[in-house]
Amino acid sequence: MLRRRNLLTTLLIALPWALLLTLWHQYPTTRYLSLLRKETDENVTSKALLNGTSALKEEGLPSCIRQQQSIGATPKVIQNYVYSRPPPWSDALPTIFVITPTYTRPVQKAELTRLANTFLHVQNLHWVVVEDSPRRTNLVSNLLEKAGLNFTHLNVETPKSLKLGLSWIPSHTPRGTLQRNLGLHWLRDSFSNTAPPEGVVYFADDDNTYSLELFEEMRYTRRVSVWPVAFVGGLRYESPKVSPAGKVVGWKTVFDPNRPFAIDMAGFAISIKLILEKPQASFKLEGVKGGYQETSLLKDLVTMDGLEPKAANCTKVLVWHTRTERPTLVNEGKRGFTDPRVEV
C-alpha cells in the first residue's frame, strides 16, 4: 500500500513537468518573449520621438533635429526663441484690435510678456502697442518681434506739462490718453481707403489680467459692449446695472455713479465700424475730470440704450485690474551691483 502511494505521488509530480516541457518545445516561447521585448522597445522609442516632435513644434524647430539628437548626434544649443503659436487666422471670425498704451518702468517687460502670452491664445487678434516715448524702444520692439503675434508698434510722448500731477491746470491728462488716441488714428488711417473688417476695438492696459473668455464675449459686438471689471473704484468689482429685460440702466459703482458712463477702461469694446463712422470720437485732452476719460470717448459713440451687456448680463467677472507690485530696488545703484546692460 505504501509503495503504491509513493508511485502515485511521483506521477503527480512528474506529469506537470512533462507537459510543460512538451509545450515549451511545441511553442517557441523564448522567441515570443524576445519579440515582445523588441516591440516594447520600439513603442518606447516611437513615443519618445513623438513627444520630442511635439515639443519641437512648440519651439518652432524642425523635428529632425530632435531625431538626430536621439541617435547620438551633438545636441544643438537653442539661443533664440520665437514663439509663433497663435491659432490660425480665420476669415470667418471678426478681428479684435487691442490697443495697449505702455511706458518705460522696471516691470514693463514683465507686464507685456504676460499680456502677450494671453494674446497668443486668441484667434484673429491684432495688437497695437503705443509707447509713451519719443522713440520706439528696443525692449518693446524685440519683445513684439519674438511674441509671434500680429502687431503694430507706435509711439508718441506725452508732454511733461500734460502728465498726471505735473499740469498747472485742474483738468490734467491721465496717463495713456495720447497713446490711445494714436491707436485710434492708426485704425482710421489704415482703413480709410479699404472696406473695414468685421471686428472690435478694445483698450487693454498692460497691468490688467484678462480671461480668454472675455475676447470671445466681445468679438461679435454690434456697437458698444460692456461688462464688469474687478478691483477698481475701491470695490471688489464695478459693473453696469442690467434690467431684467437685458438693458443697461445704470452703474454699480461708488465713485461718482452719476457719470454718463461710469465704467473702467477695461470694461467695454467698440465696433470698428462705429469707430470709423465717428471720426470725431476720441479721448479728450482738456476739460476732463479724473474718471471721465471713458465718458469723453463713449458719449460721441453711443447712448446708454445702445450698450450691449456681455458676460452673462454682467454677472461674471472676466477682467481684473491687478497691477503688478512695484519692485523694491533699494540696493540698485550702489557701486553698480547689477549689470545695467542686462535687460529685465
Tab-separated table of N, CA and C in Angstrom, residues 121-281:
chain	number	residue	atom	x	y	z
A	121	HIS	N	-3.271	83.014	-27.338
A	121	HIS	CA	-4.358	82.037	-27.358
A	121	HIS	C	-5.628	82.573	-28.013
A	122	VAL	N	-5.592	83.819	-28.485
A	122	VAL	CA	-6.794	84.453	-29.037
A	122	VAL	C	-6.682	84.502	-30.552
A	123	GLN	N	-7.657	83.956	-31.228
A	123	GLN	CA	-7.646	83.926	-32.690
A	123	GLN	C	-8.032	85.295	-33.262
A	124	ASN	N	-7.417	85.629	-34.411
A	124	ASN	CA	-7.727	86.872	-35.129
A	124	ASN	C	-7.559	88.095	-34.233
A	125	LEU	N	-6.400	88.205	-33.608
A	125	LEU	CA	-6.103	89.353	-32.755
A	125	LEU	C	-4.947	90.148	-33.336
A	126	HIS	N	-5.115	91.470	-33.413
A	126	HIS	CA	-4.049	92.369	-33.854
A	126	HIS	C	-3.749	93.323	-32.705
A	127	TRP	N	-2.497	93.314	-32.265
A	127	TRP	CA	-2.078	94.076	-31.087
A	127	TRP	C	-1.430	95.386	-31.520
A	128	VAL	N	-2.018	96.502	-31.100
A	128	VAL	CA	-1.469	97.824	-31.376
A	128	VAL	C	-0.848	98.344	-30.082
A	129	VAL	N	0.476	98.344	-30.018
A	129	VAL	CA	1.204	98.776	-28.818
A	129	VAL	C	1.743	100.180	-29.055
A	130	VAL	N	1.393	101.097	-28.164
A	130	VAL	CA	1.778	102.506	-28.325
A	130	VAL	C	2.595	102.922	-27.106
A	131	GLU	N	3.849	103.251	-27.335
A	131	GLU	CA	4.736	103.655	-26.245
A	131	GLU	C	4.620	105.142	-25.946
A	132	ASP	N	4.633	105.481	-24.678
A	132	ASP	CA	4.752	106.873	-24.235
A	132	ASP	C	6.235	107.194	-24.193
A	133	SER	N	6.755	107.532	-25.371
A	133	SER	CA	8.203	107.673	-25.528
A	133	SER	C	8.497	108.482	-26.785
A	134	PRO	N	9.608	109.215	-26.810
A	134	PRO	CA	9.958	109.959	-28.027
A	134	PRO	C	10.360	109.047	-29.181
A	135	ARG	N	10.646	107.789	-28.887
A	135	ARG	CA	11.018	106.839	-29.944
A	135	ARG	C	10.603	105.437	-29.499
A	136	ARG	N	10.501	104.530	-30.447
A	136	ARG	CA	10.193	103.146	-30.109
A	136	ARG	C	11.421	102.493	-29.488
A	137	THR	N	11.291	101.932	-28.331
A	137	THR	CA	12.428	101.374	-27.620
A	137	THR	C	12.771	99.980	-28.118
A	138	ASN	N	14.045	99.616	-27.959
A	138	ASN	CA	14.484	98.273	-28.358
A	138	ASN	C	13.809	97.193	-27.521
A	139	LEU	N	13.566	97.485	-26.251
A	139	LEU	CA	12.957	96.475	-25.375
A	139	LEU	C	11.596	96.053	-25.913
A	140	VAL	N	10.766	97.016	-26.231
A	140	VAL	CA	9.426	96.689	-26.719
A	140	VAL	C	9.490	96.116	-28.135
A	141	SER	N	10.361	96.672	-28.969
A	141	SER	CA	10.495	96.169	-30.346
A	141	SER	C	10.887	94.702	-30.353
A	142	ASN	N	11.888	94.345	-29.568
A	142	ASN	CA	12.354	92.960	-29.528
A	142	ASN	C	11.284	92.026	-28.972
A	143	LEU	N	10.583	92.496	-27.949
A	143	LEU	CA	9.535	91.661	-27.358
A	143	LEU	C	8.438	91.367	-28.380
A	144	LEU	N	8.021	92.377	-29.135
A	144	LEU	CA	6.964	92.183	-30.119
A	144	LEU	C	7.418	91.278	-31.261
A	145	GLU	N	8.653	91.431	-31.692
A	145	GLU	CA	9.168	90.605	-32.782
A	145	GLU	C	9.202	89.140	-32.397
A	146	LYS	N	9.479	88.857	-31.148
A	146	LYS	CA	9.597	87.469	-30.700
A	146	LYS	C	8.271	86.884	-30.212
A	147	ALA	N	7.251	87.715	-30.073
A	147	ALA	CA	5.997	87.249	-29.471
A	147	ALA	C	5.210	86.330	-30.389
A	148	GLY	N	5.392	86.465	-31.711
A	148	GLY	CA	4.643	85.635	-32.635
A	148	GLY	C	3.227	86.114	-32.872
A	149	LEU	N	2.951	87.387	-32.591
A	149	LEU	CA	1.616	87.953	-32.748
A	149	LEU	C	1.563	88.901	-33.938
A	150	ASN	N	0.363	89.155	-34.442
A	150	ASN	CA	0.169	90.237	-35.392
A	150	ASN	C	0.182	91.542	-34.594
A	151	PHE	N	1.036	92.474	-34.962
A	151	PHE	CA	1.167	93.679	-34.136
A	151	PHE	C	1.506	94.905	-34.974
A	152	THR	N	1.245	96.058	-34.380
A	152	THR	CA	1.695	97.355	-34.886
A	152	THR	C	2.322	98.089	-33.716
A	153	HIS	N	3.509	98.640	-33.938
A	153	HIS	CA	4.266	99.296	-32.869
A	153	HIS	C	4.332	100.792	-33.165
A	154	LEU	N	3.771	101.600	-32.272
A	154	LEU	CA	3.736	103.051	-32.440
A	154	LEU	C	4.311	103.731	-31.204
A	155	ASN	N	4.525	105.039	-31.310
A	155	ASN	CA	4.978	105.797	-30.140
A	155	ASN	C	4.558	107.252	-30.253
A	156	VAL	N	4.251	107.835	-29.129
A	156	VAL	CA	4.035	109.271	-29.001
A	156	VAL	C	4.303	109.630	-27.545
A	157	GLU	N	5.064	110.677	-27.331
A	157	GLU	CA	5.424	111.068	-25.968
A	157	GLU	C	4.422	112.072	-25.426
A	158	THR	N	3.986	111.829	-24.207
A	158	THR	CA	3.120	112.786	-23.531
A	158	THR	C	3.961	113.939	-23.022
A	159	PRO	N	3.648	115.178	-23.393
A	159	PRO	CA	4.423	116.322	-22.876
A	159	PRO	C	4.388	116.366	-21.354
A	160	LYS	N	5.477	116.797	-20.764
A	160	LYS	CA	5.555	116.829	-19.302
A	160	LYS	C	4.457	117.695	-18.701
A	161	SER	N	4.046	118.744	-19.413
A	161	SER	CA	3.011	119.627	-18.890
A	161	SER	C	1.651	118.948	-18.797
A	162	LEU	N	1.466	117.831	-19.512
A	162	LEU	CA	0.191	117.128	-19.513
A	162	LEU	C	0.193	115.876	-18.650
A	163	LYS	N	1.364	115.480	-18.167
A	163	LYS	CA	1.423	114.256	-17.390
A	163	LYS	C	0.754	114.434	-16.038
A	164	LEU	N	0.159	113.363	-15.553
A	164	LEU	CA	-0.614	113.385	-14.318
A	164	LEU	C	0.235	113.921	-13.168
A	165	GLY	N	-0.280	114.974	-12.522
A	165	GLY	CA	0.407	115.532	-11.375
A	165	GLY	C	1.366	116.642	-11.716
A	166	LEU	N	1.599	116.907	-13.031
A	166	LEU	CA	2.554	117.939	-13.407
A	166	LEU	C	1.900	119.133	-14.093
A	167	SER	N	0.599	119.056	-14.324
A	167	SER	CA	-0.081	120.136	-15.013
A	167	SER	C	-0.448	121.251	-14.035
A	168	TRP	N	-0.398	122.495	-14.530
A	168	TRP	CA	-0.761	123.639	-13.721
A	168	TRP	C	-2.271	123.892	-13.731
A	169	ILE	N	-2.998	123.211	-14.612
A	169	ILE	CA	-4.436	123.392	-14.687
A	169	ILE	C	-5.136	122.247	-13.963
A	170	PRO	N	-6.344	122.486	-13.427
A	170	PRO	CA	-7.011	121.441	-12.640
A	170	PRO	C	-7.305	120.177	-13.431
A	171	SER	N	-7.656	120.312	-14.716
A	171	SER	CA	-8.002	119.140	-15.526
A	171	SER	C	-6.789	118.710	-16.329
A	172	HIS	N	-5.989	117.815	-15.782
A	172	HIS	CA	-4.820	117.362	-16.490
A	172	HIS	C	-5.100	116.020	-17.168
A	173	THR	N	-4.194	115.590	-18.011
A	173	THR	CA	-4.420	114.415	-18.854
A	173	THR	C	-3.967	113.140	-18.147
A	174	PRO	N	-4.858	112.205	-17.904
A	174	PRO	CA	-4.435	110.926	-17.331
A	174	PRO	C	-3.484	110.198	-18.275
A	175	ARG	N	-2.676	109.328	-17.702
A	175	ARG	CA	-1.701	108.589	-18.485
A	175	ARG	C	-2.385	107.734	-19.558
A	176	GLY	N	-1.817	107.720	-20.750
A	176	GLY	CA	-2.305	106.855	-21.818
A	176	GLY	C	-3.262	107.503	-22.791
A	177	THR	N	-3.670	108.755	-22.550
A	177	THR	CA	-4.666	109.389	-23.417
A	177	THR	C	-4.141	109.593	-24.835
A	178	LEU	N	-2.976	110.204	-24.966
A	178	LEU	CA	-2.413	110.431	-26.292
A	178	LEU	C	-2.117	109.118	-27.000
A	179	GLN	N	-1.702	108.104	-26.245
A	179	GLN	CA	-1.350	106.823	-26.847
A	179	GLN	C	-2.608	106.111	-27.377
A	180	ARG	N	-3.687	106.148	-26.624
A	180	ARG	CA	-4.925	105.525	-27.114
A	180	ARG	C	-5.450	106.264	-28.345
A	181	ASN	N	-5.354	107.583	-28.332
A	181	ASN	CA	-5.810	108.357	-29.496
A	181	ASN	C	-4.971	108.052	-30.734
A	182	LEU	N	-3.674	107.846	-30.549
A	182	LEU	CA	-2.831	107.497	-31.694
A	182	LEU	C	-3.220	106.129	-32.246
A	183	GLY	N	-3.576	105.195	-31.360
A	183	GLY	CA	-4.050	103.893	-31.817
A	183	GLY	C	-5.325	104.012	-32.634
A	184	LEU	N	-6.248	104.868	-32.192
A	184	LEU	CA	-7.473	105.104	-32.960
A	184	LEU	C	-7.163	105.753	-34.312
A	185	HIS	N	-6.221	106.693	-34.313
A	185	HIS	CA	-5.828	107.348	-35.571
A	185	HIS	C	-5.238	106.328	-36.544
A	186	TRP	N	-4.430	105.408	-36.029
A	186	TRP	CA	-3.834	104.382	-36.899
A	186	TRP	C	-4.920	103.508	-37.524
A	187	LEU	N	-5.926	103.134	-36.736
A	187	LEU	CA	-7.018	102.318	-37.269
A	187	LEU	C	-7.761	103.057	-38.378
A	188	ARG	N	-8.085	104.316	-38.130
A	188	ARG	CA	-8.836	105.086	-39.129
A	188	ARG	C	-8.002	105.304	-40.389
A	189	ASP	N	-6.736	105.530	-40.207
A	189	ASP	CA	-5.863	105.733	-41.363
A	189	ASP	C	-5.684	104.428	-42.145
A	190	SER	N	-5.613	103.300	-41.440
A	190	SER	CA	-5.387	102.010	-42.097
A	190	SER	C	-6.565	101.604	-42.966
A	191	PHE	N	-7.770	102.007	-42.585
A	191	PHE	CA	-8.962	101.577	-43.317
A	191	PHE	C	-9.691	102.750	-43.977
A	192	SER	N	-8.938	103.823	-44.261
A	192	SER	CA	-9.558	104.996	-44.889
A	192	SER	C	-9.932	104.733	-46.338
A	193	ASN	N	-9.174	103.873	-47.010
A	193	ASN	CA	-9.423	103.601	-48.429
A	193	ASN	C	-9.840	102.167	-48.713
A	194	THR	N	-10.042	101.398	-47.675
A	194	THR	CA	-10.447	99.996	-47.864
A	194	THR	C	-11.654	99.701	-46.989
A	195	ALA	N	-12.384	98.692	-47.353
A	195	ALA	CA	-13.547	98.290	-46.552
A	195	ALA	C	-13.064	97.763	-45.205
A	196	PRO	N	-13.636	98.241	-44.117
A	196	PRO	CA	-13.182	97.778	-42.796
A	196	PRO	C	-13.581	96.337	-42.556
A	197	PRO	N	-12.783	95.607	-41.808
A	197	PRO	CA	-13.149	94.227	-41.477
A	197	PRO	C	-14.216	94.202	-40.393
A	198	GLU	N	-14.861	93.077	-40.253
A	198	GLU	CA	-15.723	92.876	-39.089
A	198	GLU	C	-14.820	92.759	-37.867
A	199	GLY	N	-15.168	93.459	-36.803
A	199	GLY	CA	-14.338	93.344	-35.622
A	199	GLY	C	-14.606	94.425	-34.601
A	200	VAL	N	-13.788	94.414	-33.546
A	200	VAL	CA	-13.960	95.345	-32.435
A	200	VAL	C	-12.626	95.951	-32.050
A	201	VAL	N	-12.707	97.061	-31.302
A	201	VAL	CA	-11.543	97.731	-30.741
A	201	VAL	C	-11.643	97.636	-29.224
A	202	TYR	N	-10.541	97.233	-28.589
A	202	TYR	CA	-10.522	97.084	-27.128
A	202	TYR	C	-9.268	97.738	-26.588
A	203	PHE	N	-9.413	98.484	-25.492
A	203	PHE	CA	-8.288	99.163	-24.849
A	203	PHE	C	-7.824	98.311	-23.670
A	204	ALA	N	-6.722	97.601	-23.871
A	204	ALA	CA	-6.212	96.665	-22.862
A	204	ALA	C	-4.928	97.212	-22.261
A	205	ASP	N	-5.012	97.748	-21.070
A	205	ASP	CA	-3.806	98.218	-20.385
A	205	ASP	C	-2.912	97.041	-20.041
A	206	ASP	N	-1.630	97.315	-19.914
A	206	ASP	CA	-0.683	96.205	-19.702
A	206	ASP	C	-0.598	95.748	-18.255
A	207	ASP	N	-1.337	96.391	-17.343
A	207	ASP	CA	-1.281	95.968	-15.941
A	207	ASP	C	-2.551	95.242	-15.500
A	208	ASN	N	-3.347	94.776	-16.458
A	208	ASN	CA	-4.562	94.023	-16.136
A	208	ASN	C	-4.378	92.536	-16.421
A	209	THR	N	-5.322	91.744	-15.932
A	209	THR	CA	-5.357	90.310	-16.210
A	209	THR	C	-6.664	89.996	-16.930
A	210	TYR	N	-6.570	89.237	-18.033
A	210	TYR	CA	-7.719	89.019	-18.902
A	210	TYR	C	-8.023	87.532	-19.054
A	211	SER	N	-9.291	87.186	-18.894
A	211	SER	CA	-9.740	85.834	-19.202
A	211	SER	C	-9.855	85.680	-20.711
A	212	LEU	N	-9.521	84.494	-21.229
A	212	LEU	CA	-9.682	84.253	-22.664
A	212	LEU	C	-11.154	84.334	-23.072
A	213	GLU	N	-12.025	84.014	-22.147
A	213	GLU	CA	-13.462	84.078	-22.437
A	213	GLU	C	-13.904	85.493	-22.780
A	214	LEU	N	-13.221	86.479	-22.203
A	214	LEU	CA	-13.593	87.875	-22.450
A	214	LEU	C	-13.526	88.226	-23.931
A	215	PHE	N	-12.507	87.728	-24.615
A	215	PHE	CA	-12.317	88.099	-26.023
A	215	PHE	C	-13.389	87.482	-26.914
A	216	GLU	N	-13.855	86.306	-26.559
A	216	GLU	CA	-14.944	85.718	-27.328
A	216	GLU	C	-16.261	86.419	-27.026
A	217	GLU	N	-16.404	86.949	-25.823
A	217	GLU	CA	-17.600	87.722	-25.481
A	217	GLU	C	-17.690	88.989	-26.328
A	218	MET	N	-16.555	89.669	-26.502
A	218	MET	CA	-16.573	90.965	-27.194
A	218	MET	C	-16.535	90.843	-28.713
A	219	ARG	N	-16.157	89.709	-29.244
A	219	ARG	CA	-15.839	89.582	-30.663
A	219	ARG	C	-16.997	90.011	-31.579
A	220	TYR	N	-18.213	89.718	-31.187
A	220	TYR	CA	-19.364	89.993	-32.052
A	220	TYR	C	-20.138	91.235	-31.607
A	221	THR	N	-19.439	92.202	-31.028
A	221	THR	CA	-20.066	93.463	-30.617
A	221	THR	C	-20.657	94.186	-31.829
A	222	ARG	N	-21.914	94.615	-31.687
A	222	ARG	CA	-22.554	95.359	-32.783
A	222	ARG	C	-22.188	96.844	-32.729
A	223	ARG	N	-22.246	97.427	-31.523
A	223	ARG	CA	-21.871	98.841	-31.369
A	223	ARG	C	-20.886	98.988	-30.199
A	224	VAL	N	-21.385	98.945	-28.971
A	224	VAL	CA	-20.519	99.021	-27.790
A	224	VAL	C	-20.994	97.980	-26.784
A	225	SER	N	-20.110	97.085	-26.403
A	225	SER	CA	-20.436	96.061	-25.407
A	225	SER	C	-19.758	96.403	-24.084
A	226	VAL	N	-20.371	95.968	-22.974
A	226	VAL	CA	-19.868	96.313	-21.631
A	226	VAL	C	-19.940	95.090	-20.729
A	227	TRP	N	-19.130	95.130	-19.626
A	227	TRP	CA	-19.074	94.024	-18.664
A	227	TRP	C	-18.396	94.507	-17.383
A	228	PRO	N	-18.422	93.719	-16.313
A	228	PRO	CA	-17.797	94.133	-15.045
A	228	PRO	C	-16.265	94.106	-15.118
A	229	VAL	N	-15.642	94.876	-14.219
A	229	VAL	CA	-14.185	94.890	-14.051
A	229	VAL	C	-13.892	94.788	-12.560
A	230	ALA	N	-13.002	93.896	-12.176
A	230	ALA	CA	-12.682	93.675	-10.761
A	230	ALA	C	-11.559	94.579	-10.275
A	231	PHE	N	-11.597	94.883	-8.980
A	231	PHE	CA	-10.548	95.609	-8.260
A	231	PHE	C	-10.385	97.045	-8.765
A	232	VAL	N	-11.494	97.739	-8.929
A	232	VAL	CA	-11.455	99.155	-9.305
A	232	VAL	C	-12.420	99.925	-8.414
A	233	GLY	N	-12.172	101.231	-8.292
A	233	GLY	CA	-13.073	102.085	-7.530
A	233	GLY	C	-13.198	101.724	-6.067
A	234	GLY	N	-12.202	101.062	-5.494
A	234	GLY	CA	-12.268	100.664	-4.092
A	234	GLY	C	-13.238	99.537	-3.822
A	235	LEU	N	-13.627	98.797	-4.871
A	235	LEU	CA	-14.587	97.708	-4.738
A	235	LEU	C	-13.997	96.403	-5.259
A	236	ARG	N	-14.656	95.291	-4.899
A	236	ARG	CA	-14.270	94.007	-5.480
A	236	ARG	C	-14.459	94.040	-6.988
A	237	TYR	N	-15.523	94.678	-7.424
A	237	TYR	CA	-15.734	94.875	-8.850
A	237	TYR	C	-16.747	95.994	-9.065
A	238	GLU	N	-16.642	96.667	-10.187
A	238	GLU	CA	-17.651	97.605	-10.668
A	238	GLU	C	-18.364	96.962	-11.848
A	239	SER	N	-19.641	97.351	-12.038
A	239	SER	CA	-20.411	96.688	-13.084
A	239	SER	C	-21.534	97.580	-13.575
A	240	PRO	N	-21.917	97.429	-14.831
A	240	PRO	CA	-23.161	98.053	-15.276
A	240	PRO	C	-24.366	97.399	-14.584
A	241	LYS	N	-25.401	98.202	-14.349
A	241	LYS	CA	-26.667	97.659	-13.863
A	241	LYS	C	-27.490	97.225	-15.060
A	242	VAL	N	-27.979	95.997	-15.012
A	242	VAL	CA	-28.726	95.447	-16.136
A	242	VAL	C	-30.142	95.107	-15.677
A	243	SER	N	-31.127	95.539	-16.430
A	243	SER	CA	-32.530	95.282	-16.106
A	243	SER	C	-32.893	93.849	-16.452
A	244	PRO	N	-34.030	93.353	-15.942
A	244	PRO	CA	-34.477	92.001	-16.323
A	244	PRO	C	-34.660	91.844	-17.824
A	245	ALA	N	-34.873	92.962	-18.516
A	245	ALA	CA	-35.031	92.900	-19.970
A	245	ALA	C	-33.696	92.847	-20.699
A	246	GLY	N	-32.585	92.867	-19.936
A	246	GLY	CA	-31.267	92.776	-20.562
A	246	GLY	C	-30.748	94.090	-21.092
A	247	LYS	N	-31.201	95.225	-20.522
A	247	LYS	CA	-30.736	96.542	-20.944
A	247	LYS	C	-29.928	97.180	-19.822
A	248	VAL	N	-28.882	97.917	-20.180
A	248	VAL	CA	-28.088	98.642	-19.193
A	248	VAL	C	-28.886	99.867	-18.749
A	249	VAL	N	-29.092	99.996	-17.425
A	249	VAL	CA	-29.906	101.089	-16.894
A	249	VAL	C	-29.147	101.949	-15.881
A	250	GLY	N	-27.898	101.612	-15.585
A	250	GLY	CA	-27.130	102.382	-14.619
A	250	GLY	C	-25.807	101.711	-14.332
A	251	TRP	N	-25.218	102.105	-13.172
A	251	TRP	CA	-23.861	101.646	-12.869
A	251	TRP	C	-23.734	101.279	-11.411
A	252	LYS	N	-23.146	100.124	-11.139
A	252	LYS	CA	-22.859	99.688	-9.779
A	252	LYS	C	-21.455	100.155	-9.418
A	253	THR	N	-21.368	101.348	-8.871
A	253	THR	CA	-20.083	101.925	-8.511
A	253	THR	C	-20.287	102.925	-7.385
A	254	VAL	N	-19.242	103.185	-6.636
A	254	VAL	CA	-19.298	104.157	-5.544
A	254	VAL	C	-18.760	105.501	-6.002
A	255	PHE	N	-17.682	105.463	-6.783
A	255	PHE	CA	-17.068	106.711	-7.233
A	255	PHE	C	-17.927	107.360	-8.321
A	256	ASP	N	-18.519	108.483	-8.012
A	256	ASP	CA	-19.275	109.300	-8.956
A	256	ASP	C	-20.194	108.450	-9.847
A	257	PRO	N	-21.195	107.820	-9.265
A	257	PRO	CA	-22.072	106.942	-10.056
A	257	PRO	C	-22.938	107.698	-11.064
A	258	ASN	N	-22.955	109.030	-10.986
A	258	ASN	CA	-23.760	109.814	-11.925
A	258	ASN	C	-23.015	110.148	-13.218
A	259	ARG	N	-21.818	109.647	-13.357
A	259	ARG	CA	-21.121	109.825	-14.638
A	259	ARG	C	-21.958	109.206	-15.759
A	260	PRO	N	-21.980	109.813	-16.945
A	260	PRO	CA	-22.758	109.225	-18.046
A	260	PRO	C	-22.342	107.784	-18.350
A	261	PHE	N	-21.035	107.523	-18.252
A	261	PHE	CA	-20.528	106.166	-18.452
A	261	PHE	C	-19.541	105.870	-17.325
A	262	ALA	N	-20.083	105.416	-16.199
A	262	ALA	CA	-19.263	105.149	-15.012
A	262	ALA	C	-18.656	103.755	-15.136
A	263	ILE	N	-17.673	103.650	-16.015
A	263	ILE	CA	-17.116	102.350	-16.375
A	263	ILE	C	-15.603	102.466	-16.483
A	264	ASP	N	-14.912	101.381	-16.211
A	264	ASP	CA	-13.452	101.356	-16.325
A	264	ASP	C	-13.041	101.160	-17.779
A	265	MET	N	-11.815	101.576	-18.106
A	265	MET	CA	-11.297	101.450	-19.473
A	265	MET	C	-11.309	100.006	-19.963
A	266	ALA	N	-11.178	99.049	-19.042
A	266	ALA	CA	-11.151	97.631	-19.425
A	266	ALA	C	-12.539	97.029	-19.547
A	267	GLY	N	-13.587	97.853	-19.368
A	267	GLY	CA	-14.927	97.317	-19.288
A	267	GLY	C	-15.792	97.496	-20.509
A	268	PHE	N	-15.198	97.810	-21.666
A	268	PHE	CA	-16.021	97.970	-22.865
A	268	PHE	C	-15.201	97.714	-24.123
A	269	ALA	N	-15.901	97.373	-25.209
A	269	ALA	CA	-15.305	97.218	-26.533
A	269	ALA	C	-16.216	97.905	-27.538
A	270	ILE	N	-15.628	98.391	-28.638
A	270	ILE	CA	-16.367	99.191	-29.613
A	270	ILE	C	-16.221	98.558	-30.987
A	271	SER	N	-17.315	98.495	-31.711
A	271	SER	CA	-17.265	98.009	-33.089
A	271	SER	C	-16.335	98.892	-33.913
A	272	ILE	N	-15.470	98.276	-34.715
A	272	ILE	CA	-14.549	99.065	-35.516
A	272	ILE	C	-15.298	99.900	-36.552
A	273	LYS	N	-16.424	99.400	-37.022
A	273	LYS	CA	-17.211	100.181	-37.980
A	273	LYS	C	-17.740	101.449	-37.333
A	274	LEU	N	-18.114	101.374	-36.055
A	274	LEU	CA	-18.579	102.564	-35.341
A	274	LEU	C	-17.437	103.564	-35.155
A	275	ILE	N	-16.241	103.051	-34.870
A	275	ILE	CA	-15.064	103.934	-34.748
A	275	ILE	C	-14.823	104.674	-36.061
A	276	LEU	N	-14.968	103.993	-37.176
A	276	LEU	CA	-14.721	104.625	-38.472
A	276	LEU	C	-15.866	105.558	-38.868
A	277	GLU	N	-17.080	105.255	-38.441
A	277	GLU	CA	-18.216	106.116	-38.752
A	277	GLU	C	-18.184	107.426	-37.969
A	278	LYS	N	-17.492	107.441	-36.821
A	278	LYS	CA	-17.453	108.619	-35.951
A	278	LYS	C	-16.005	109.105	-35.813
A	279	PRO	N	-15.472	109.733	-36.852
A	279	PRO	CA	-14.055	110.128	-36.815
A	279	PRO	C	-13.739	111.173	-35.753
A	280	GLN	N	-14.758	111.878	-35.252
A	280	GLN	CA	-14.502	112.899	-34.238
A	280	GLN	C	-14.362	112.303	-32.841
A	281	ALA	N	-14.760	111.066	-32.668
A	281	ALA	CA	-14.734	110.433	-31.344
A	281	ALA	C	-13.301	110.117	-30.934
